[in-house]
Coordinates of C-alpha atoms (C1' of nucleotides) in Angstrom, one line a residue:
Chain A
X1 CA 0.0 0.0 0.0
X2 CA 3.0 2.3 0.0
X3 CA 2.9 5.1 -2.6
X4 CA 6.0 3.7 -4.3
X5 CA 4.2 0.6 -5.4
X6 CA 1.7 2.5 -7.6
X7 CA 2.3 2.3 -11.4
X8 CA 2.9 6.0 -11.6
X9 CA 5.5 6.0 -9.0
X10 CA 7.4 3.2 -10.8
X11 CA 7.0 5.2 -14.1
X12 CA 4.8 2.4 -15.5
X13 CA 1.7 3.2 -17.4
X14 CA -1.5 2.9 -15.4
X15 CA -4.1 0.4 -16.6
X16 CA -6.0 3.3 -17.9
X17 CA -3.1 4.5 -20.0
X18 CA -2.4 1.0 -21.2
X19 CA -6.0 0.7 -22.4
X20 CA -5.8 4.1 -24.1
X21 CA -2.6 3.1 -26.0
X22 CA -4.3 -0.1 -27.2
X23 CA -7.4 1.8 -28.2
X24 CA -5.3 4.5 -30.0
X25 CA -3.6 1.9 -32.1
X26 CA -6.9 0.3 -33.1
X27 CA -8.6 3.6 -33.8
X28 CA -5.6 4.6 -36.0
X29 CA -5.7 1.3 -37.9
X30 CA -9.4 0.8 -38.5
X31 CA -10.9 4.2 -37.9
X32 CA -12.8 5.3 -34.8
X33 CA -16.3 4.2 -35.9
X34 CA -15.0 0.9 -37.3
X35 CA -13.3 -0.1 -34.1
X36 CA -15.7 -1.8 -31.7
X37 CA -15.4 -1.8 -28.0
X38 CA -15.0 -5.5 -28.3
X39 CA -12.0 -5.1 -30.6
X40 CA -10.4 -2.9 -27.9
X41 CA -11.3 -5.3 -25.1
X42 CA -10.0 -8.3 -27.1
X43 CA -6.7 -6.6 -27.7
X44 CA -6.5 -5.9 -24.0
X45 CA -7.4 -9.4 -23.0
X46 CA -10.6 -8.5 -21.2
X47 CA -14.3 -8.5 -22.0
X48 CA -16.0 -5.5 -23.5
X49 CA -18.1 -4.8 -20.4
X50 CA -15.0 -4.4 -18.3
X51 CA -13.9 -1.4 -20.3
X52 CA -16.7 0.5 -18.8
X53 CA -15.1 0.3 -15.5
X54 CA -12.4 2.6 -16.8
X55 CA -14.2 4.8 -19.3
X56 CA -17.8 5.8 -19.6
X57 CA -17.9 5.5 -23.4
X58 CA -15.9 4.9 -26.5
X59 CA -16.1 8.6 -27.2
X60 CA -14.4 9.4 -23.9
X61 CA -11.5 7.2 -24.9
X62 CA -10.8 9.0 -28.2
X63 CA -11.4 12.3 -26.5
X64 CA -8.7 11.7 -23.9
X65 CA -6.3 10.4 -26.6
X66 CA -6.7 13.4 -28.9
X67 CA -6.9 16.2 -26.3
X68 CA -3.8 15.0 -24.5
X69 CA -1.8 14.8 -27.7
X70 CA -2.9 18.2 -29.0
X71 CA -2.0 20.0 -25.8
X72 CA 1.6 18.8 -26.1
X73 CA 1.8 19.5 -29.9
X74 CA 0.6 23.1 -29.7
X75 CA 2.9 23.8 -26.8
X76 CA 5.7 23.1 -29.2
X77 CA 4.2 25.4 -31.9
X78 CA 3.9 28.1 -29.3
X79 CA 7.6 27.8 -28.5
X80 CA 8.5 28.2 -32.1
X81 CA 6.3 31.3 -32.6
X82 CA 7.7 32.9 -29.5
X83 CA 11.4 32.3 -30.5
X84 CA 13.5 34.9 -32.2
X85 CA 14.8 32.6 -34.9
X86 CA 14.5 34.0 -38.5
X87 CA 11.5 33.1 -40.6
X88 CA 13.1 30.3 -42.5
X89 CA 14.4 28.6 -39.3
X90 CA 11.0 28.8 -37.7
X91 CA 9.3 27.3 -40.7
X92 CA 11.9 24.5 -40.7
X93 CA 11.4 23.9 -37.0
X94 CA 7.6 23.7 -37.4
X95 CA 8.0 21.1 -40.1
X96 CA 10.4 19.1 -38.0
X97 CA 8.2 19.2 -35.0
X98 CA 5.3 17.8 -37.1
X99 CA 7.4 14.9 -38.4
X100 CA 8.6 14.2 -34.9
X101 CA 4.9 14.0 -33.8
X102 CA 4.3 11.4 -36.5
X103 CA 7.3 9.4 -35.2
X104 CA 6.3 9.6 -31.6
X105 CA 2.5 9.8 -31.7
X106 CA 1.6 8.1 -35.0
X107 CA -1.7 6.7 -33.8
X108 CA -2.9 10.1 -32.4
X109 CA -2.0 11.9 -35.7
X110 CA -3.7 9.2 -37.7
X111 CA -6.9 9.4 -35.7
X112 CA -6.9 13.2 -36.1
X113 CA -6.4 12.9 -39.8
X114 CA -9.0 10.3 -40.4
X115 CA -11.7 10.9 -37.8
X116 CA -11.6 14.6 -36.9
X117 CA -14.2 15.5 -39.5
X118 CA -16.6 13.1 -38.0
X119 CA -15.9 13.8 -34.4
X120 CA -16.2 17.6 -34.8
X121 CA -19.9 17.1 -35.5
X122 CA -20.3 16.4 -31.7
X123 CA -20.3 19.2 -29.2
X124 CA -17.8 17.6 -27.0
X125 CA -15.2 17.6 -29.8
X126 CA -15.7 21.3 -30.6
X127 CA -12.1 21.9 -29.4
X128 CA -10.9 20.0 -32.5
X129 CA -12.2 22.8 -34.7
X130 CA -10.5 25.4 -32.4
X131 CA -7.2 23.5 -32.7
X132 CA -7.7 23.4 -36.5
X133 CA -8.0 27.2 -36.6
X134 CA -5.1 27.6 -34.3
X135 CA -2.9 25.4 -36.5
X136 CA -3.9 27.4 -39.6
X137 CA -2.9 30.6 -37.7
X138 CA 0.5 29.1 -36.8
X139 CA 1.4 28.3 -40.4
X140 CA 0.0 31.4 -41.9
X141 CA 1.9 33.5 -39.4
X142 CA 5.1 31.7 -40.3
X143 CA 4.5 32.0 -44.0
X144 CA 3.6 35.7 -43.9
X145 CA 6.6 36.5 -41.8
X146 CA 8.7 34.7 -44.4
X147 CA 7.3 36.7 -47.2
X148 CA 7.6 40.0 -45.2
X149 CA 11.2 39.4 -44.3
X150 CA 12.1 38.4 -47.9
X151 CA 12.9 34.7 -47.0
X152 CA 10.0 33.5 -49.2
X153 CA 8.9 34.5 -52.7
X154 CA 6.9 37.7 -52.7
X155 CA 4.3 36.3 -55.0
X156 CA 3.5 33.3 -52.8
X157 CA -0.1 32.4 -52.3
X158 CA 0.2 31.8 -48.5
X159 CA -3.3 30.2 -48.2
X160 CA -2.6 27.6 -50.8
X161 CA 0.9 27.1 -49.5
X162 CA -0.4 26.5 -46.1
X163 CA -2.7 23.8 -47.3
X164 CA 0.1 22.1 -49.3
X165 CA 2.4 22.1 -46.2
X166 CA -0.3 20.9 -43.8
X167 CA -1.5 18.2 -46.1
X168 CA 1.9 16.8 -47.1
X169 CA 3.3 16.9 -43.6
X170 CA 0.4 15.1 -41.9
X171 CA -0.5 12.7 -44.6
X172 CA 3.0 11.2 -44.2
X173 CA 1.5 9.4 -41.2
X174 CA -0.1 7.1 -43.8
X175 CA 3.3 5.7 -44.9
X176 CA 5.9 6.7 -42.3
X177 CA 6.8 3.7 -40.1
X178 CA 9.3 4.2 -37.2
X179 CA 12.3 2.0 -37.8
X180 CA 11.9 2.1 -41.6
X181 CA 14.4 3.1 -44.3
X182 CA 14.3 6.8 -43.4
X183 CA 14.0 8.1 -39.9
X184 CA 11.8 11.1 -39.2
X185 CA 14.6 13.6 -39.2
X186 CA 15.7 12.6 -42.7
X187 CA 12.2 12.8 -44.0
X188 CA 11.8 16.2 -42.5
X189 CA 15.1 17.3 -44.1
X190 CA 14.1 16.1 -47.5
X191 CA 10.7 17.7 -47.2
X192 CA 12.1 21.0 -46.1
X193 CA 14.5 20.9 -49.0
X194 CA 11.7 20.2 -51.6
X195 CA 9.4 22.8 -50.0
X196 CA 12.0 25.6 -49.9
X197 CA 14.0 24.9 -53.0
X198 CA 11.9 22.6 -55.2
X199 CA 13.0 19.5 -57.1
X200 CA 14.2 21.0 -60.4
X201 CA 17.9 21.4 -61.1
Chain B
X1 CA -40.7 1.0 -76.8
X2 CA -38.5 2.6 -79.5
X3 CA -34.7 2.6 -78.7
X4 CA -34.7 6.4 -78.9
X5 CA -36.8 6.6 -75.7
X6 CA -34.2 4.7 -73.5
X7 CA -32.2 7.0 -71.1
X8 CA -28.9 6.1 -72.8
X9 CA -30.2 7.2 -76.2
X10 CA -31.3 10.5 -74.8
X11 CA -27.9 10.9 -73.1
X12 CA -29.6 10.8 -69.7
X13 CA -28.1 8.8 -66.9
X14 CA -29.8 5.4 -66.4
X15 CA -31.4 4.8 -63.0
X16 CA -28.4 2.6 -62.2
X17 CA -26.0 5.5 -62.9
X18 CA -28.1 7.9 -60.9
X19 CA -28.0 5.6 -57.9
X20 CA -24.2 5.2 -58.3
X21 CA -23.8 9.0 -58.4
X22 CA -25.8 9.3 -55.2
X23 CA -23.9 6.5 -53.5
X24 CA -20.5 7.9 -54.5
X25 CA -21.3 11.2 -52.9
X26 CA -22.3 9.6 -49.7
X27 CA -19.4 7.2 -49.6
X28 CA -17.1 10.2 -50.2
X29 CA -18.7 12.2 -47.4
X30 CA -19.1 9.6 -44.7
X31 CA -16.9 6.8 -45.8
X32 CA -17.9 3.5 -47.3
X33 CA -18.5 1.6 -44.0
X34 CA -20.3 4.5 -42.4
X35 CA -22.7 4.9 -45.2
X36 CA -25.7 2.6 -44.8
X37 CA -27.8 1.3 -47.6
X38 CA -30.6 3.1 -46.0
X39 CA -28.7 6.4 -46.4
X40 CA -28.3 5.7 -50.1
X41 CA -31.9 4.7 -50.5
X42 CA -33.1 7.8 -48.5
X43 CA -31.1 10.1 -50.7
X44 CA -32.5 8.4 -53.8
X45 CA -36.1 8.6 -52.4
X46 CA -36.7 4.9 -52.3
X47 CA -36.5 2.2 -49.6
X48 CA -33.4 0.2 -48.9
X49 CA -34.8 -3.1 -50.1
X50 CA -35.4 -1.5 -53.6
X51 CA -31.6 -0.9 -54.1
X52 CA -31.1 -4.6 -54.3
X53 CA -33.1 -4.7 -57.5
X54 CA -30.2 -2.8 -59.1
X55 CA -27.2 -4.0 -57.2
X56 CA -26.5 -7.2 -55.3
X57 CA -24.6 -5.6 -52.5
X58 CA -23.1 -2.3 -51.2
X59 CA -19.7 -3.6 -52.2
X60 CA -20.8 -4.0 -55.8
X61 CA -21.7 -0.4 -55.8
X62 CA -18.4 0.9 -54.7
X63 CA -16.7 -1.6 -56.9
X64 CA -18.4 -0.2 -60.0
X65 CA -17.7 3.3 -58.9
X66 CA -14.0 2.8 -58.4
X67 CA -13.1 0.5 -61.3
X68 CA -14.9 2.8 -63.8
X69 CA -13.0 5.8 -62.5
X70 CA -9.6 4.2 -62.4
X71 CA -9.9 2.9 -65.9
X72 CA -10.4 6.4 -67.2
X73 CA -7.6 7.9 -65.0
X74 CA -4.9 5.4 -66.0
X75 CA -5.7 5.8 -69.6
X76 CA -4.6 9.4 -69.2
X77 CA -1.4 8.5 -67.4
X78 CA -0.6 6.0 -70.2
X79 CA -1.0 8.8 -72.8
X80 CA 1.5 10.9 -70.9
X81 CA 4.0 8.2 -70.6
X82 CA 3.7 7.4 -74.3
X83 CA 4.1 11.1 -75.4
X84 CA 7.4 12.6 -76.5
X85 CA 7.2 15.7 -74.3
X86 CA 10.3 16.4 -72.2
X87 CA 10.5 15.1 -68.6
X88 CA 9.4 18.4 -67.0
X89 CA 6.4 18.7 -69.2
X90 CA 5.3 15.1 -68.6
X91 CA 5.6 15.7 -64.8
X92 CA 3.5 18.8 -65.1
X93 CA 0.9 17.1 -67.2
X94 CA 0.6 14.2 -64.7
X95 CA 0.1 16.7 -61.9
X96 CA -2.6 18.5 -64.0
X97 CA -4.4 15.4 -64.9
X98 CA -4.6 14.5 -61.2
X99 CA -6.0 17.9 -60.1
X100 CA -8.5 17.6 -63.0
X101 CA -9.6 14.2 -61.7
X102 CA -10.3 15.9 -58.3
X103 CA -12.3 18.5 -60.1
X104 CA -14.4 16.1 -62.2
X105 CA -14.4 13.0 -60.1
X106 CA -14.1 14.3 -56.5
X107 CA -16.2 11.6 -54.9
X108 CA -14.3 8.8 -56.6
X109 CA -11.0 10.2 -55.6
X110 CA -12.1 10.7 -52.0
X111 CA -13.4 7.1 -51.8
X112 CA -10.2 5.8 -53.0
X113 CA -8.2 7.9 -50.6
X114 CA -10.3 7.0 -47.6
X115 CA -11.4 3.5 -48.1
X116 CA -8.9 1.7 -50.4
X117 CA -6.9 0.4 -47.5
X118 CA -10.0 -1.3 -46.1
X119 CA -11.4 -2.5 -49.4
X120 CA -8.1 -4.1 -50.6
X121 CA -8.5 -6.6 -47.8
X122 CA -11.2 -8.3 -49.9
X123 CA -10.3 -10.4 -52.9
X124 CA -12.7 -8.7 -55.2
X125 CA -10.8 -5.4 -54.7
X126 CA -7.4 -6.8 -55.4
X127 CA -7.3 -4.6 -58.5
X128 CA -6.9 -1.6 -56.2
X129 CA -3.5 -2.8 -55.1
X130 CA -2.5 -3.4 -58.7
X131 CA -3.5 0.1 -59.6
X132 CA -1.6 1.4 -56.7
X133 CA 1.6 -0.3 -57.9
X134 CA 0.9 1.0 -61.4
X135 CA 0.5 4.6 -60.2
X136 CA 3.8 4.3 -58.3
X137 CA 5.4 3.1 -61.5
X138 CA 4.1 6.1 -63.4
X139 CA 5.5 8.6 -61.0
X140 CA 8.8 6.9 -60.5
X141 CA 9.2 6.6 -64.3
X142 CA 8.6 10.3 -64.7
X143 CA 10.9 11.3 -61.8
X144 CA 13.7 9.0 -62.9
X145 CA 13.5 10.4 -66.4
X146 CA 13.7 13.9 -65.0
X147 CA 16.8 13.1 -63.1
X148 CA 18.4 11.3 -66.0
X149 CA 17.8 14.1 -68.5
X150 CA 19.0 16.7 -66.0
X151 CA 15.6 18.4 -65.5
X152 CA 15.6 17.4 -61.9
X153 CA 18.2 17.6 -59.1
X154 CA 20.6 14.7 -59.4
X155 CA 20.6 14.1 -55.7
X156 CA 16.8 13.7 -55.6
X157 CA 15.4 10.8 -53.5
X158 CA 12.8 9.7 -56.1
X159 CA 11.0 7.3 -53.7
X160 CA 10.5 10.0 -51.1
X161 CA 9.6 12.6 -53.8
X162 CA 7.1 10.2 -55.3
X163 CA 5.3 9.9 -51.9
X164 CA 5.3 13.7 -51.4
X165 CA 3.8 14.3 -54.8
X166 CA 1.2 11.5 -54.6
X167 CA 0.1 12.6 -51.1
X168 CA -0.1 16.3 -51.7
X169 CA -1.8 15.9 -55.0
X170 CA -4.5 13.5 -53.9
X171 CA -5.1 14.9 -50.4
X172 CA -6.2 18.1 -52.0
X173 CA -9.5 16.3 -52.5
X174 CA -10.1 17.1 -48.8
X175 CA -10.3 20.8 -49.3
X176 CA -10.7 21.5 -53.1
X177 CA -14.3 22.4 -54.0
X178 CA -15.3 23.1 -57.6
X179 CA -16.5 26.6 -57.9
X180 CA -14.3 27.8 -55.0
X181 CA -11.8 30.6 -55.0
X182 CA -9.2 28.8 -57.1
X183 CA -10.1 26.5 -60.0
X184 CA -8.3 23.3 -60.5
X185 CA -6.0 24.6 -63.2
X186 CA -4.8 27.4 -60.9
X187 CA -4.2 25.0 -58.0
X188 CA -2.2 22.7 -60.4
X189 CA -0.2 25.7 -61.6
X190 CA 0.7 26.7 -58.0
X191 CA 1.5 23.2 -57.0
X192 CA 3.8 22.6 -60.0
X193 CA 5.5 25.9 -59.2
X194 CA 6.2 24.9 -55.6
X195 CA 7.2 21.4 -56.4
X196 CA 9.6 22.4 -59.1
X197 CA 11.0 25.7 -57.8
X198 CA 10.2 25.7 -54.1
X199 CA 8.8 28.6 -52.0
X200 CA 12.0 30.4 -51.0
X201 CA 13.1 33.5 -52.7
Chain C
dG1 C1' -38.9 -0.6 -60.1
dT2 C1' -40.6 -0.1 -55.6
dC3 C1' -42.7 -1.6 -51.2
dT4 C1' -43.8 -4.5 -47.1
dA5 C1' -42.1 -7.3 -43.8
dT6 C1' -38.7 -9.6 -41.7
dA7 C1' -34.4 -12.5 -40.8
dC8 C1' -30.1 -12.3 -38.8
dC9 C1' -26.1 -10.2 -37.0
dC10 C1' -23.4 -7.2 -34.4
dA11 C1' -22.9 -2.6 -32.3
dG12 C1' -22.6 0.3 -27.6
dA13 C1' -23.8 0.1 -23.1
dT14 C1' -25.7 -1.5 -18.4
dA15 C1' -26.5 -4.3 -13.8
dG16 C1' -24.9 -7.0 -10.6
dA17 C1' -22.0 -11.2 -9.2
dC18 C1' -17.3 -12.4 -8.1
Chain D
dG1 C1' -10.8 -4.9 -12.1
dT2 C1' -13.1 -8.4 -14.6
dC3 C1' -17.0 -11.5 -15.9
dT4 C1' -21.8 -13.0 -17.0
dA5 C1' -25.8 -11.9 -19.0
dT6 C1' -28.6 -9.1 -21.4
dC7 C1' -31.1 -4.9 -23.5
dT8 C1' -31.8 -2.0 -27.4
dG9 C1' -30.8 -0.1 -31.7
dG10 C1' -29.4 -0.3 -36.2
dG11 C1' -26.7 -2.7 -39.9
dT12 C1' -27.0 -5.8 -44.6
dA13 C1' -29.7 -8.5 -47.1
dT14 C1' -33.9 -11.4 -48.7
dA15 C1' -38.8 -13.0 -50.3
dG16 C1' -42.6 -12.0 -52.4
dA17 C1' -46.6 -8.7 -53.2
dC18 C1' -47.8 -4.8 -56.1

DNA sequence: GTCTATACCCAGATAGAC
DNA sequence: GTCTATCTGGGTATAGAC
């Protein structure tokens, strides 16, 4: 009964966290709506009813998964915006942070990419729309600063560019696999190079 | 009873085609698995049982939608590969053809993007995996020709570049809306420009 | 070509025993 | 913290009347 024997004190994930990790993998693989509570319970080696001892619904599970992840991610963006690097460096850092998120939180990124449109239709997931707006602001700020300071082409359509960056960065979660041929820093390097300098000779 | 009075002879879509158009829109919006046959029937103004007079399953519907679309798309890629344009032009044309497909066959592209991973797990959709390989070949051929002829950077990682192009082009189906601020040719122009020359000044 | 009626399955969730 | 047992709703698909 000593505090030292609790999972947290031993730096082990709590049962709750274990279940969320399992659920996140399944949601990412099969989609939120196509993952059943029985799928999650099976993967955890328990019965579906037992899940409801830990969470009051499937929605609560995905909610906790996404909100926890986004809090950490946006803290990193805020750091970048607040830094006094030049525009090009900030843009590079933002790209790198995103690829790092894919490396370290692949399931969370995949769930957001695949299921946010659906989840946003429920009130409790309204924060996903807010985060979306916030993300747009981050990238637009960086791009506009780049144009203003002369680091980026003056004729750049920042809105369209924002979409291209956002899409290409996050959609990499579909093919990027940790431990594969390229690690996430290499992928980020290559992407930054294409984005800034293009592919032509 | 004269042939002239059939829908096809009047260039009107047959009932079957009408139903496929309705289904494609719903599949694209909500995903294949999350669209019910009742959704489709409701949108068509009939009851779900009546759909089975036209199609023997929901799978048959999406099968017909995807295979028809892909046949037309890959015929265009074949044209490009067979042409004697230079490497840069071919690459540009391939990008343009893809954005045009998003303009004219948005639902089909969206279904492929969202549901192909799931559908390929069934034998009858094995052709989707073949088309995927074929598409990869098209882009790799174009990129390798570009590097070989000196149009593209000699140090280019063509595999990674292929993924970036594929992802960014097709994921545009998530935000591109016909009749919006930019038409598909403008989007293609901007994308080609970023891809080839980058965004830096 | 559409409707009525229905079979059958599997989803999310709950109550209470252990 | 997990299990047993079960409710309720909604999914695909079918048979046969109109």
